[in-house]
């Protein structure tokens, strides 16, 4: 099993519903966010290109945050989801410095926090909150090892890219282009 | 033109707008770790080479300061932790892939070792000292008998500690400035140079002072060589590394780095030491303090600038 997410950069309108859904679902403290929306403008008027991406932790296959963590708090859970065990985390910040995507932050309670792919929902067979609420249905989630999952199907049809592949982290967010 | 913006207003504490998860605490921790490593390295080295009576400051009493450096350093690291009550978790596992983990264990070995080393010389340095209990005298006798073994363990762990202060940073491939294998040797050498400077400053023996002035001169030479290599490496590498080098070659860190760390902390003290060795009289604390100052600056600048260097996407 290998959970992954695909994000359709052509359909995303940058409404930020995924960000609000995550904050509500996961009780993210005010002023913090586990996912965010990036807008890239390319070229000069009138030849402008726009790309909108909903980003979060990439649940990397070769995650530097897991490697650098001195206590084993950052770990791979089922399906390759990268999680932090709160009672093991000392808040040293090594994982925060090691993530090329700046996907982590220190939670006001001290431990380090980030996107969990809504592990608590996925366990029950539900989709992550952001995927569920997206009004343009531009987020796809599922198991890459299952050819019938939403994410496998869309990746078969569409061209995609990952972010900073040269960092060698083997990220599992696929951006459809 | 290409412009990239986070439009959902991300402002995560210590991460946005620029990463600043590590501040003065880690820089101080790395400096004190390197300084202690340097002092303990020379103590063990000159003991092994049987120069302990010649180089008394280096072998016998400057090492007595190192437990304080190490404890203050660990205190700074502790201050930096966000989840302090769980500190002990560091010592429930060893993860070799995580420098933070094996570094914490190295400190667990070398801190008591530095205390034991100092304690074996306490009565020699302070003849009126009284251990009060017989078992403490027995323990002292045991360690004095096995000083050579202690010295070998200490020189090994001092080297590991010195390298660790650099590898802690170079393990992060997300931060191009840190992600260079030169940082390990650079911080080891710079820690040794700070250690030699401290010994030189505190020693009363002109011969010992001269020895450590020469040592420092050599170490500064190696440091400058490593720094030049580091920048050559960056400049010859990918866009990310070139951008990183530019932080120091025209960018915001240019002045602090080249003036404070390199000129005041390396070049000037080296020049002063050359004059001194040529017979001019220069108060020893001037080059020594400059070297220590440069060392602190190097750690601070690398810790801060590293967090400003990043992948572009
Ligand atoms: S995106 Fe960052 S936090 Fe997430 S798994 Fe990769 S390195 Fe770790
Ligand atoms: S902050 Fe926590 S999760 Fe991150 S590396 Fe340190 S102990 Fe591990």
Short mmCIF file of N, CA and C in Angstrom, two decimals, chain A residues 31-33 36-43 53 55 66-71 86-92 94 96-100 102 104-106 109-111 163-164 167, chain B residues 1-8 10-15 19 21-22 80-84 86-87 89-90 93 95 97-98 100-101 171-175 178 310-313:
data_model
loop_
_atom_site.label_atom_id
_atom_site.label_comp_id
_atom_site.label_asym_id
_atom_site.label_seq_id
_atom_site.Cartn_x
_atom_site.Cartn_y
_atom_site.Cartn_z
N UNK A 31 -3.71 30.68 13.30
CA UNK A 31 -2.46 31.28 12.84
C UNK A 31 -1.51 30.26 12.22
N UNK A 32 -1.90 29.00 12.20
CA UNK A 32 -1.05 27.96 11.60
C UNK A 32 -1.80 27.28 10.47
N UNK A 33 -1.06 26.62 9.57
CA UNK A 33 -1.75 25.78 8.60
C UNK A 33 -0.88 24.62 8.16
N UNK A 36 -1.54 24.72 2.20
CA UNK A 36 -1.54 26.11 1.75
C UNK A 36 -1.63 26.13 0.22
N UNK A 37 -1.95 27.30 -0.32
CA UNK A 37 -2.12 27.38 -1.77
C UNK A 37 -1.07 28.32 -2.36
N UNK A 38 -0.39 27.83 -3.39
CA UNK A 38 0.66 28.62 -4.04
C UNK A 38 0.19 29.02 -5.43
N UNK A 39 0.45 30.28 -5.76
CA UNK A 39 0.09 30.75 -7.10
C UNK A 39 1.37 31.15 -7.81
N UNK A 40 1.60 30.58 -8.98
CA UNK A 40 2.80 30.91 -9.74
C UNK A 40 2.39 31.62 -11.02
N UNK A 41 2.94 32.81 -11.20
CA UNK A 41 2.67 33.54 -12.45
C UNK A 41 3.95 33.52 -13.28
N UNK A 42 3.78 33.20 -14.52
CA UNK A 42 4.94 33.03 -15.39
C UNK A 42 4.78 33.92 -16.62
N UNK A 43 5.83 34.59 -17.03
CA UNK A 43 5.78 35.39 -18.25
C UNK A 43 5.40 36.84 -17.98
N UNK A 53 -1.43 25.74 -7.02
CA UNK A 53 -1.17 24.43 -6.40
C UNK A 53 -1.61 24.44 -4.95
N UNK A 55 -0.77 22.81 -1.65
CA UNK A 55 0.40 22.05 -1.19
C UNK A 55 0.26 21.64 0.27
N UNK A 66 12.23 12.03 8.69
CA UNK A 66 12.27 10.77 9.45
C UNK A 66 13.72 10.42 9.76
N UNK A 67 14.57 10.64 8.78
CA UNK A 67 15.98 10.29 8.95
C UNK A 67 16.63 11.14 10.06
N UNK A 68 16.32 12.43 10.08
CA UNK A 68 17.00 13.33 11.01
C UNK A 68 16.44 13.26 12.42
N UNK A 69 15.28 12.71 12.59
CA UNK A 69 14.64 12.77 13.91
C UNK A 69 15.41 11.90 14.90
N UNK A 70 15.88 12.51 16.01
CA UNK A 70 16.73 11.76 16.93
C UNK A 70 15.97 10.74 17.79
N UNK A 71 14.67 10.90 17.90
CA UNK A 71 13.95 10.05 18.84
C UNK A 71 13.06 9.02 18.17
N UNK A 86 3.45 12.48 19.15
CA UNK A 86 3.62 13.67 19.99
C UNK A 86 4.44 13.40 21.25
N UNK A 87 4.21 12.24 21.89
CA UNK A 87 4.89 11.98 23.17
C UNK A 87 6.33 11.56 22.99
N UNK A 88 6.75 11.41 21.74
CA UNK A 88 8.16 11.08 21.54
C UNK A 88 8.94 12.29 21.06
N UNK A 89 8.21 13.30 20.58
CA UNK A 89 8.86 14.45 19.96
C UNK A 89 9.40 15.39 21.04
N UNK A 90 10.68 15.78 20.92
CA UNK A 90 11.27 16.70 21.90
C UNK A 90 11.24 18.14 21.38
N UNK A 91 10.77 18.31 20.16
CA UNK A 91 10.70 19.67 19.59
C UNK A 91 12.05 20.25 19.26
N UNK A 92 12.98 19.39 18.82
CA UNK A 92 14.33 19.89 18.55
C UNK A 92 14.38 20.68 17.25
N UNK A 94 14.88 19.52 14.24
CA UNK A 94 15.73 18.96 13.18
C UNK A 94 14.89 18.63 11.95
N UNK A 96 12.15 20.03 11.03
CA UNK A 96 11.67 21.25 10.37
C UNK A 96 12.77 21.78 9.44
N UNK A 97 14.02 21.78 9.95
CA UNK A 97 15.13 22.24 9.13
C UNK A 97 15.38 21.30 7.96
N UNK A 98 15.00 20.03 8.11
CA UNK A 98 15.36 19.05 7.07
C UNK A 98 14.35 18.97 5.94
N UNK A 99 13.19 19.58 6.11
CA UNK A 99 12.15 19.45 5.09
C UNK A 99 12.32 20.51 4.02
N UNK A 100 12.59 20.12 2.77
CA UNK A 100 12.81 21.13 1.73
C UNK A 100 11.53 21.87 1.36
N UNK A 102 9.28 22.99 3.66
CA UNK A 102 8.81 23.75 4.82
C UNK A 102 7.40 23.34 5.23
N UNK A 104 6.51 21.58 7.87
CA UNK A 104 6.29 21.35 9.30
C UNK A 104 6.38 22.65 10.09
N UNK A 105 5.83 22.63 11.29
CA UNK A 105 5.97 23.77 12.18
C UNK A 105 5.90 23.28 13.62
N UNK A 106 6.46 24.06 14.56
CA UNK A 106 6.31 23.66 15.96
C UNK A 106 4.92 24.05 16.45
N UNK A 109 1.89 23.65 21.48
CA UNK A 109 2.09 22.76 22.64
C UNK A 109 3.49 22.15 22.68
N UNK A 110 4.31 22.43 21.67
CA UNK A 110 5.71 22.02 21.75
C UNK A 110 6.15 20.98 20.76
N UNK A 111 5.28 20.01 20.48
CA UNK A 111 5.69 18.99 19.52
C UNK A 111 5.57 19.55 18.10
N UNK A 163 7.36 18.13 -6.82
CA UNK A 163 8.11 19.34 -6.48
C UNK A 163 9.52 18.98 -5.99
N UNK A 164 10.48 19.76 -6.43
CA UNK A 164 11.90 19.57 -6.10
C UNK A 164 12.32 18.10 -6.13
N UNK A 167 15.75 17.11 -4.83
CA UNK A 167 16.12 17.00 -3.42
C UNK A 167 16.18 15.53 -2.99
N UNK B 1 9.42 36.55 -16.62
CA UNK B 1 9.27 36.78 -15.18
C UNK B 1 8.48 35.64 -14.54
N UNK B 2 8.90 35.29 -13.33
CA UNK B 2 8.21 34.22 -12.64
C UNK B 2 8.02 34.65 -11.19
N UNK B 3 6.79 34.59 -10.75
CA UNK B 3 6.53 35.02 -9.38
C UNK B 3 5.75 33.93 -8.66
N UNK B 4 6.19 33.62 -7.47
CA UNK B 4 5.56 32.54 -6.74
C UNK B 4 5.08 33.07 -5.40
N UNK B 5 3.80 32.91 -5.12
CA UNK B 5 3.23 33.48 -3.89
C UNK B 5 2.37 32.46 -3.18
N UNK B 6 2.44 32.46 -1.87
CA UNK B 6 1.48 31.65 -1.11
C UNK B 6 0.25 32.53 -0.93
N UNK B 7 -0.86 32.16 -1.57
CA UNK B 7 -2.01 33.07 -1.55
C UNK B 7 -2.97 32.75 -0.41
N UNK B 8 -2.73 31.63 0.29
CA UNK B 8 -3.65 31.32 1.39
C UNK B 8 -3.12 31.86 2.71
N UNK B 10 -0.01 31.73 4.46
CA UNK B 10 0.66 30.87 5.43
C UNK B 10 1.64 31.69 6.26
N UNK B 11 1.57 31.61 7.56
CA UNK B 11 2.49 32.35 8.41
C UNK B 11 2.82 31.49 9.63
N UNK B 12 3.33 30.29 9.36
CA UNK B 12 3.62 29.38 10.46
C UNK B 12 4.80 29.88 11.30
N UNK B 13 4.62 29.80 12.60
CA UNK B 13 5.62 30.26 13.57
C UNK B 13 6.97 29.60 13.31
N UNK B 14 8.01 30.41 13.24
CA UNK B 14 9.39 29.96 13.04
C UNK B 14 9.68 29.37 11.65
N UNK B 15 8.70 29.39 10.77
CA UNK B 15 8.91 28.83 9.43
C UNK B 15 8.74 29.91 8.37
N UNK B 19 12.59 30.53 7.12
CA UNK B 19 12.83 29.58 8.19
C UNK B 19 13.73 30.21 9.26
N UNK B 21 13.98 28.36 12.57
CA UNK B 21 13.70 27.42 13.65
C UNK B 21 14.86 27.37 14.65
N UNK B 22 16.07 27.61 14.18
CA UNK B 22 17.22 27.57 15.08
C UNK B 22 17.84 28.96 15.23
N UNK B 80 16.47 25.39 23.53
CA UNK B 80 15.98 25.44 22.16
C UNK B 80 14.85 24.43 21.91
N UNK B 81 14.74 23.42 22.76
CA UNK B 81 13.71 22.40 22.53
C UNK B 81 12.33 23.00 22.78
N UNK B 82 11.38 22.65 21.92
CA UNK B 82 10.04 23.19 22.09
C UNK B 82 9.20 22.29 23.00
N UNK B 83 9.57 21.03 23.12
CA UNK B 83 8.78 20.08 23.90
C UNK B 83 9.64 19.57 25.05
N UNK B 84 10.01 20.50 25.94
CA UNK B 84 11.05 20.21 26.94
C UNK B 84 10.78 19.01 27.86
N UNK B 86 9.84 16.29 27.32
CA UNK B 86 10.12 15.01 26.69
C UNK B 86 11.60 14.85 26.33
N UNK B 87 12.42 15.71 26.91
CA UNK B 87 13.86 15.73 26.64
C UNK B 87 14.49 14.34 26.74
N UNK B 89 13.55 11.61 25.97
CA UNK B 89 13.35 10.73 24.82
C UNK B 89 14.61 10.62 23.94
N UNK B 90 15.45 11.65 24.02
CA UNK B 90 16.71 11.62 23.27
C UNK B 90 17.53 10.40 23.67
N UNK B 93 16.69 6.07 22.57
CA UNK B 93 17.04 5.40 21.31
C UNK B 93 18.39 5.92 20.83
N UNK B 95 19.80 6.64 17.05
CA UNK B 95 19.54 6.56 15.61
C UNK B 95 20.77 7.07 14.89
N UNK B 97 21.43 7.40 11.87
CA UNK B 97 21.22 8.29 10.72
C UNK B 97 20.97 9.72 11.15
N UNK B 98 20.66 9.91 12.42
CA UNK B 98 20.33 11.25 12.89
C UNK B 98 21.49 11.82 13.70
N UNK B 100 21.69 14.48 15.32
CA UNK B 100 21.19 14.99 16.59
C UNK B 100 21.22 13.87 17.64
N UNK B 101 20.91 12.64 17.21
CA UNK B 101 20.86 11.53 18.15
C UNK B 101 22.26 11.10 18.57
N UNK B 171 23.91 17.43 7.53
CA UNK B 171 22.98 16.34 7.23
C UNK B 171 21.68 16.83 6.59
N UNK B 172 21.49 18.15 6.55
CA UNK B 172 20.22 18.65 6.02
C UNK B 172 20.33 19.02 4.55
N UNK B 173 19.88 18.14 3.69
CA UNK B 173 20.04 18.48 2.28
C UNK B 173 19.04 19.53 1.84
N UNK B 174 18.07 19.85 2.71
CA UNK B 174 17.10 20.89 2.36
C UNK B 174 17.74 22.28 2.39
N UNK B 175 18.87 22.41 3.09
CA UNK B 175 19.50 23.73 3.22
C UNK B 175 20.86 23.69 2.54
N UNK B 178 24.26 24.33 4.25
CA UNK B 178 24.72 23.35 5.24
C UNK B 178 25.11 22.03 4.59
N UNK B 310 17.96 27.91 0.35
CA UNK B 310 16.89 26.94 0.15
C UNK B 310 16.80 26.49 -1.30
N UNK B 311 16.03 25.45 -1.50
CA UNK B 311 15.74 25.01 -2.86
C UNK B 311 14.80 26.00 -3.52
N UNK B 312 14.92 26.13 -4.82
CA UNK B 312 14.06 27.05 -5.53
C UNK B 312 13.00 26.22 -6.22
N UNK B 313 11.76 26.60 -6.05
CA UNK B 313 10.72 25.90 -6.81
C UNK B 313 9.49 26.74 -6.97
#
